[in-house]
Coordinates of C-alpha atoms and ligand atoms in Angstrom, one line a residue:
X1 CA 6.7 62.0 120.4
X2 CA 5.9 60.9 116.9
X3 CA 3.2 57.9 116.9
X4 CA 2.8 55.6 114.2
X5 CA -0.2 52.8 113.8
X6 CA 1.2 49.5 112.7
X7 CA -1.4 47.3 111.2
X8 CA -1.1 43.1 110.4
X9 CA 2.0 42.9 112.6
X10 CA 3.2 39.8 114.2
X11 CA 5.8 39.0 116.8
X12 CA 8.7 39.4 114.8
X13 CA 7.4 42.5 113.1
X14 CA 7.2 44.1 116.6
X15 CA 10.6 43.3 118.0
X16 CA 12.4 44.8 115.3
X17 CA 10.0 47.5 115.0
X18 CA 10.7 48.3 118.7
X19 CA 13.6 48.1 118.6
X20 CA 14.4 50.4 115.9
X21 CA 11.4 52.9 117.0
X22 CA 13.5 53.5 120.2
X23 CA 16.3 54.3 118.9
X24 CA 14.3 57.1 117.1
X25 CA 11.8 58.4 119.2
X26 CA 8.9 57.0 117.5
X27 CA 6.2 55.4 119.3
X28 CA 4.5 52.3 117.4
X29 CA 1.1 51.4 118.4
X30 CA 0.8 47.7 117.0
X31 CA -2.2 45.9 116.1
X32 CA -2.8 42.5 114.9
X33 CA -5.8 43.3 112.4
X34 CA -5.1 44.6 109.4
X35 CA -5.7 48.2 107.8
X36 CA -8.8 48.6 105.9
X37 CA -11.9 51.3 105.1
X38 CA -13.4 49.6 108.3
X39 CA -10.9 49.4 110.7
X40 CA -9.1 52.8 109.3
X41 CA -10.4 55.1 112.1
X42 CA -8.0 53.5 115.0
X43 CA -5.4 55.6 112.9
X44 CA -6.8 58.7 114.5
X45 CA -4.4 59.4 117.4
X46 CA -1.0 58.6 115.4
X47 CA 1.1 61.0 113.0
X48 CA 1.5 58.1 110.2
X49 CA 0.6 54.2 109.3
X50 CA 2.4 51.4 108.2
X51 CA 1.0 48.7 106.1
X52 CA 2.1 45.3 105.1
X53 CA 0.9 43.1 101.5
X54 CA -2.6 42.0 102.7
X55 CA -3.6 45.4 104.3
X56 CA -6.5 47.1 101.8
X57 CA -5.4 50.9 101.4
X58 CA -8.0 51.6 98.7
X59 CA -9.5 54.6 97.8
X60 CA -12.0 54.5 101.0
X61 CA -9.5 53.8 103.3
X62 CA -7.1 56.8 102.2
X63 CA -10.6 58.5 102.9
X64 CA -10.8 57.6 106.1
X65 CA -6.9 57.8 107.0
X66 CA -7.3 61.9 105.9
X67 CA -10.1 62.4 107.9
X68 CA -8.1 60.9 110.9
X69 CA -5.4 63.4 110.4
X70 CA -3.0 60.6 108.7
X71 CA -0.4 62.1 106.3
X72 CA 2.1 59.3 105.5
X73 CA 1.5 55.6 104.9
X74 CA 4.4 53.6 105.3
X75 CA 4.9 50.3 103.2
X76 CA 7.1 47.9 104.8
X77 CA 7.4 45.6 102.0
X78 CA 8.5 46.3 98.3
X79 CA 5.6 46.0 96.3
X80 CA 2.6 48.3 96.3
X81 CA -0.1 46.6 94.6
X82 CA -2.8 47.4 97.1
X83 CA -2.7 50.9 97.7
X84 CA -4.3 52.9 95.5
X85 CA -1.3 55.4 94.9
X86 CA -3.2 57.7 93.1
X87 CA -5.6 58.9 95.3
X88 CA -3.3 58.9 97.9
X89 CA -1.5 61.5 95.9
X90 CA -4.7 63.3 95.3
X91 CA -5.6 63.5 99.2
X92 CA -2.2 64.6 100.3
X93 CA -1.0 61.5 101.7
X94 CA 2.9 60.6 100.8
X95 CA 3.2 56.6 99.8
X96 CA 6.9 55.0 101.2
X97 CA 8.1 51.7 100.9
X98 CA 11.2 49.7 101.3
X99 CA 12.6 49.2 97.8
X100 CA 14.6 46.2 98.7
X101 CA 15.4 45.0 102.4
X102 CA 17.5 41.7 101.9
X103 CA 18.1 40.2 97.8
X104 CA 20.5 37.8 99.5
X105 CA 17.6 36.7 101.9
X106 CA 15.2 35.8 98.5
X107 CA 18.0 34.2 96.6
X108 CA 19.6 32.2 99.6
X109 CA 15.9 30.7 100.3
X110 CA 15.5 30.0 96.3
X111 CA 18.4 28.0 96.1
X112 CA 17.3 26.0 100.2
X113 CA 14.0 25.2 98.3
X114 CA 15.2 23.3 95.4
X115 CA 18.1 21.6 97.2
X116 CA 15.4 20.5 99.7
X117 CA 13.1 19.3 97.1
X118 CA 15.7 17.8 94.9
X119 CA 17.6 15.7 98.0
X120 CA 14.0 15.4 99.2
X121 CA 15.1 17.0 102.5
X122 CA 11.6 17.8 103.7
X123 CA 10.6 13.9 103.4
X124 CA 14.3 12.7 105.0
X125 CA 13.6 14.8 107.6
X126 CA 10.0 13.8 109.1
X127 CA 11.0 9.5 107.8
X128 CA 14.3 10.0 110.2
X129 CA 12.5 11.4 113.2
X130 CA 9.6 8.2 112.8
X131 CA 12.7 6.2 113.4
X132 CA 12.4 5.3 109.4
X133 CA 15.5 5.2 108.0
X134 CA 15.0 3.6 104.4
X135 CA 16.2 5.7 101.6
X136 CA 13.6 4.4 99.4
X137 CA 12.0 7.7 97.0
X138 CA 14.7 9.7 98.2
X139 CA 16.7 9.8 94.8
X140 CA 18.0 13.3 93.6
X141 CA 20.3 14.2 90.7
X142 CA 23.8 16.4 90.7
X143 CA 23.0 20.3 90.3
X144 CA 26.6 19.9 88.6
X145 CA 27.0 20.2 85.2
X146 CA 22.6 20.8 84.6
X147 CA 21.6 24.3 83.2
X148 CA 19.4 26.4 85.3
X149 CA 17.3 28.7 83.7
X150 CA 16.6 32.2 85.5
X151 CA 13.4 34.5 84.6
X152 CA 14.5 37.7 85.9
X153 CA 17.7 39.5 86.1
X154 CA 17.3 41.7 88.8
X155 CA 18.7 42.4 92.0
X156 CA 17.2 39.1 93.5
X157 CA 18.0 36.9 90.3
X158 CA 21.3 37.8 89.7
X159 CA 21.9 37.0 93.4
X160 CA 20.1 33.3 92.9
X161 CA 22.2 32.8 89.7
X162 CA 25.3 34.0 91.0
X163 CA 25.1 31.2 93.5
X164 CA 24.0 28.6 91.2
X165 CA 27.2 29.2 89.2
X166 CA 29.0 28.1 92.5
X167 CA 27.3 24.8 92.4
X168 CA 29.0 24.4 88.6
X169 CA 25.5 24.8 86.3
X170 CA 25.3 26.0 83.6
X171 CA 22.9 29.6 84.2
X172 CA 20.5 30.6 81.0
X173 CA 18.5 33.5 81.7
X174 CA 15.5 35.9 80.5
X175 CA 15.0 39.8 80.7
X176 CA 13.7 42.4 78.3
X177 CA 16.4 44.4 80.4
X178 CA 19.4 41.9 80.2
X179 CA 22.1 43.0 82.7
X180 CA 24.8 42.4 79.7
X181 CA 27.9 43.5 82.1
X182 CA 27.0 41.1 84.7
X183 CA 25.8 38.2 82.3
X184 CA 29.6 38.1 81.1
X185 CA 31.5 38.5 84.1
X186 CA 29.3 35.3 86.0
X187 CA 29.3 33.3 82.3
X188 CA 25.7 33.5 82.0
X189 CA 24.0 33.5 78.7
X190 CA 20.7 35.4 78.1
X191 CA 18.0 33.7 75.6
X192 CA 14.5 34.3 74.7
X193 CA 12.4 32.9 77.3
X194 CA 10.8 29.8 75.0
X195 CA 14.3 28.8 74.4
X196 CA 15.0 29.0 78.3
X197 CA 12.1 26.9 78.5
X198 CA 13.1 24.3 76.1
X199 CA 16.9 24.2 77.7
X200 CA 16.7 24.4 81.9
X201 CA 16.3 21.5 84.4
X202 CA 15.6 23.9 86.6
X203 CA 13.7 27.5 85.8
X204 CA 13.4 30.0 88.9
X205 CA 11.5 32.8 88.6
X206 CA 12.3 36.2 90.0
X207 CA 10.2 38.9 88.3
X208 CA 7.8 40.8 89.6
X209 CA 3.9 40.2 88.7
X210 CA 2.8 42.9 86.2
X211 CA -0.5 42.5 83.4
X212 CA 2.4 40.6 80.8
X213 CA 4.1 38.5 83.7
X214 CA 0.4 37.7 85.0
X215 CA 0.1 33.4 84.1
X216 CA 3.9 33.5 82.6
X217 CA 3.6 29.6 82.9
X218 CA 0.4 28.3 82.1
X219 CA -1.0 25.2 80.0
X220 CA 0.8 26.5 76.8
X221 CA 4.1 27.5 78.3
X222 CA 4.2 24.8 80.5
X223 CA 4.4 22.2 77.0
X224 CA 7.2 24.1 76.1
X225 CA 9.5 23.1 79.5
X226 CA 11.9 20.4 79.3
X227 CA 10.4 17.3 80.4
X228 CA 10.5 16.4 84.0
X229 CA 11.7 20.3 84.6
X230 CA 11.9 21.7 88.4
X231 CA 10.0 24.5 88.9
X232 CA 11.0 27.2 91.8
X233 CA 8.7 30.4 92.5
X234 CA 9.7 32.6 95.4
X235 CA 8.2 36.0 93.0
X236 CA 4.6 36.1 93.1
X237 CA 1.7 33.1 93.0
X238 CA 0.3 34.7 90.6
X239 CA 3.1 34.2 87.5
X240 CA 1.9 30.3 87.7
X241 CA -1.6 29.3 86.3
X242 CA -2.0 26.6 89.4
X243 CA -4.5 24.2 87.8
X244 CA -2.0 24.1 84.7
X245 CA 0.4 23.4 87.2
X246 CA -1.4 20.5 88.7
X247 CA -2.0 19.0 85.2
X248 CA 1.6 19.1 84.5
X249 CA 3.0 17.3 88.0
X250 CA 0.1 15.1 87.2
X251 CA 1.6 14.2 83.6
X252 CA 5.1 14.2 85.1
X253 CA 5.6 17.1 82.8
X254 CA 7.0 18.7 85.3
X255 CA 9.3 17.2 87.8
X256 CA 9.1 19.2 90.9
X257 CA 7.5 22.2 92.1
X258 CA 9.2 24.6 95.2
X259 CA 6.9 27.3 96.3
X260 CA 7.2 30.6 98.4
X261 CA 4.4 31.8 97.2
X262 CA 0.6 30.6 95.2
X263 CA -1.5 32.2 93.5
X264 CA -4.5 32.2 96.3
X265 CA -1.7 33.0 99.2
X266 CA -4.2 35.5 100.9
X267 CA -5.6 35.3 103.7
X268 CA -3.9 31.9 104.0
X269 CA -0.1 32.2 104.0
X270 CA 1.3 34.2 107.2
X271 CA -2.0 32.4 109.2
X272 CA -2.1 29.3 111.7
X273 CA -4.8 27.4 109.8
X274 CA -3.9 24.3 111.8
X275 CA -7.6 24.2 113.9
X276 CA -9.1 24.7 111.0
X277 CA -10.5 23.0 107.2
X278 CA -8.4 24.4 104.3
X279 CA -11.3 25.5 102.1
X280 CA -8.6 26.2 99.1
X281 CA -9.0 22.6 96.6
X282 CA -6.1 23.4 94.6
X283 CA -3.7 24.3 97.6
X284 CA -4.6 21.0 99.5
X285 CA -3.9 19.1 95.7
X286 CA -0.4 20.5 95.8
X287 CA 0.4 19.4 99.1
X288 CA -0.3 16.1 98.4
X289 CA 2.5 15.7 95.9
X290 CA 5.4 14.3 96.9
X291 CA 7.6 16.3 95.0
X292 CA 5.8 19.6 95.7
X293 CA 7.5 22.0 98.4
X294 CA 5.9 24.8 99.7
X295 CA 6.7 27.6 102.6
X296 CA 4.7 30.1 103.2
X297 CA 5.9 33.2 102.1
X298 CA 9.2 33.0 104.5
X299 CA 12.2 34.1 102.0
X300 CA 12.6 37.2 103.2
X301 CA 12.4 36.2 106.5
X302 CA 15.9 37.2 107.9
X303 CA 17.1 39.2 111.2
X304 CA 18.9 41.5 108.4
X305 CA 16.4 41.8 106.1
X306 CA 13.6 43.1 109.2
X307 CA 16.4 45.2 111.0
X308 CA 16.2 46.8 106.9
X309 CA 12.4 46.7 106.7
X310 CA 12.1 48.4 110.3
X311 CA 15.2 50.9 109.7
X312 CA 13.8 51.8 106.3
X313 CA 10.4 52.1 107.3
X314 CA 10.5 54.1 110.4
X315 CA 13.5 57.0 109.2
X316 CA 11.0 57.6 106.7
X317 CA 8.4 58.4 109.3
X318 CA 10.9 60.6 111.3
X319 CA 12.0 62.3 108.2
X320 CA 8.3 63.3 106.9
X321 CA 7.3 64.2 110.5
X322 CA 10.1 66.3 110.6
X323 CA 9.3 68.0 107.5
X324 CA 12.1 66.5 105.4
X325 CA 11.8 64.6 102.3
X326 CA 11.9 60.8 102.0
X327 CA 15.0 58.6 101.7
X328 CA 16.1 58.3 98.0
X329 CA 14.2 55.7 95.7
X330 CA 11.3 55.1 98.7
X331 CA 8.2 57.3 98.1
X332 CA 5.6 55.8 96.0
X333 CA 4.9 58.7 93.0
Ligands
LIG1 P1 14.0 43.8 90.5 O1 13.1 44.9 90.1 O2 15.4 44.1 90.9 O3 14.2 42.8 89.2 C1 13.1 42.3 88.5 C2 13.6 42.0 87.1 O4 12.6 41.3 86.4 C3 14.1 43.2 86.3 O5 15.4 43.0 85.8 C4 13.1 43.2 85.1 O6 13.6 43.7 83.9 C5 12.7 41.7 85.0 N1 11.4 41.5 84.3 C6 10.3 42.3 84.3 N2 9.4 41.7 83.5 C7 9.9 40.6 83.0 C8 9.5 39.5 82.1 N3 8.3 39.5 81.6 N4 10.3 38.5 81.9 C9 11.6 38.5 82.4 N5 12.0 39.4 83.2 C10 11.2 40.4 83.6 O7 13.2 42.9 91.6 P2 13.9 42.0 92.7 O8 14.2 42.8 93.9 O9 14.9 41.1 92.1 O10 12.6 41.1 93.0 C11 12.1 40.1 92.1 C12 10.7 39.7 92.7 O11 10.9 38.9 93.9 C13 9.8 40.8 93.1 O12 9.0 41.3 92.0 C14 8.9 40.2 94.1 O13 7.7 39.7 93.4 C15 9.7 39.0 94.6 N6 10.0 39.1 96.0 C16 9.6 38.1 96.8 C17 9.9 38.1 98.2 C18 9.5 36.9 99.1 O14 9.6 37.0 100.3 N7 9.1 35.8 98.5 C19 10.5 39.2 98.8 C20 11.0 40.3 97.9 C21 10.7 40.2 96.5

């Protein structure tokens, strides 16, 4: 039977992983800690590993994993920012991921966050259940008839603006690769990303994190925003300079914040922190604003998105153990 190590796994990670690993013949030993140079040696009795964001597959660990017989790490996420592909290439060891497991899960939770944040949801919610019913602060505005201004036309944007349209806004948007078929079939209207800036009540970002994204709104950028502007991130923590970010909702620059994920996120998000002190300054300043809403990385957090991840991530493991090659678009070169 084919074994595979799962590291950083929780209890929804395992019951889809189960599941799916039955179906298959795959074993999956789970553990709770994640993978690292230190920890890599548990790998030894299993055929392959699989890895989530936070687990540290440098060059060390890849060591380690080949000396423990491993010859595929699995990804069960997208991005592959900490792996160090290369030498897993030079050792031997095939890199897979899952490309994209739900867009519609992304986008859907985009669009909850600012209608939350704009109808004030969160604080409706937790007044109602004190048995306060005064409407006082919970003001919103119409999504109809505003412009919202989308950083990102990929599979995940084009979802979130697609929707957006439905709710009669005006969509702008911003890619060096504009999606020009797509942008005139849903009415949407690409512009440089200053003029985006300039023009949206609403700007949601859905690009991935790369050394020209890295601090796309920051102290500068942020002037540039229409005043009193909603922010919504559900891309990576790191596109937003945070203390800029502060300064602006401290100004009133900018109207609203709605986060899935911050700059700092590791080794915070994905944890019960609730016994403990929150050591992060700029984290505990965000919460404190009222018109700042924040999950913790949860927007791809669907039963169809982890029946993907789990289906994606463990035919891949049959497939190499079997000698075959990896499903299309999923190894890691
Ligand atoms: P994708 O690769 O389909 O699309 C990304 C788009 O961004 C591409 O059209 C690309 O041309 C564009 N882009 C690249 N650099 C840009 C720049 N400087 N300015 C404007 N556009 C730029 O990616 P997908 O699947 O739509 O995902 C988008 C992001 O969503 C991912 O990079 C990831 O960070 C994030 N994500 C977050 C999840 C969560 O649970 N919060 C889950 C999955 C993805």
């Amino acid at each position: 039977m084919i074994k595979v190590a799962v590291y950083d796994t929780k209890s929804y990670d395992q019951h889809e992983f189960a599941k799916v690993a039955a179906e298959l013949s795959i074993t999956c030993e789970f553990h709770e800690f994640r993978l690292s140079a230190t920890t890599a040696a548990s790998a030894h009795t299993a055929d392959a590993v699989c890895v989530f964001v936070n687990d540290q597959v440098d060059r060390d660990c890849l060591a380690a994993l080949k000396e423990a017989g491993i010859r595929h790490l699995a990804l069960r996420c997208a991005g592959f920012n900490n792996v160090d592909s290369v030498a897993a290439a030079e050792m031997g060891i095939v890199v897979t991921r899952v490309p994209a497991y739900s867009p519609h899960a992304v986008a859907e939770h985009s669009v909850a966050l600012l209608l939350s944040l704009n109808r004030k949801i969160h604080r409706a919610h937790s007044r109602v259940r004190e048995l306060n019913f005064s409407l006082h602060g919970l003001v919103g505005f119409d999504l109809f008839g505003k412009t919202i201004g989308i950083i990102g036309t990929g599979k995940i944007g084009r979802l979130t603006a697609q929707i957006f349209r439905g709710f009669g806004t005006q969509v702008i948007a911003s890619d060096p690769y504009p999606a020009t078929d797509w942008a005139k079939a849903h009415d949407v209207h690409y512009l440089p990303v200053e003029e985006l800036l300039a023009q949206s009540h609403v700007i949601s970002l859905h690009l991935p994190l790369t050394p020209e994204s890295y601090h796309l709104l920051n102290r500068e950028t942020l002037q540039k925003i229409k005043p009193g502007a909603y922010i919504v991130n559900t891309s990576r923590g790191k596109l937003i300079d945070t203390t800029a970010l502060i300064e602006g909702l401290k100004t009133g620059r900018v109207g609203g914040v709605a986060l899935d994920v911050y700059e700092e996120e590791e080794g915070v998000f994905f944890e019960d922190l609730s016994d403990g002190i929150l050591a992060d300054d700029e984290l505990g300043r965000l919460l404190t604003f009222p018109n700042v809403l924040i999950t913790a990385h949860q927007a791809f957090l669907t039963q169809e998105a982890l029946a993907e991840i789990a289906r994606v991530t463990l035919t891949n493991v049959a497939r190499l153990a079997g000698g075959e090659a990896p499903l299309e678009g999923t190894a890691v070169s």
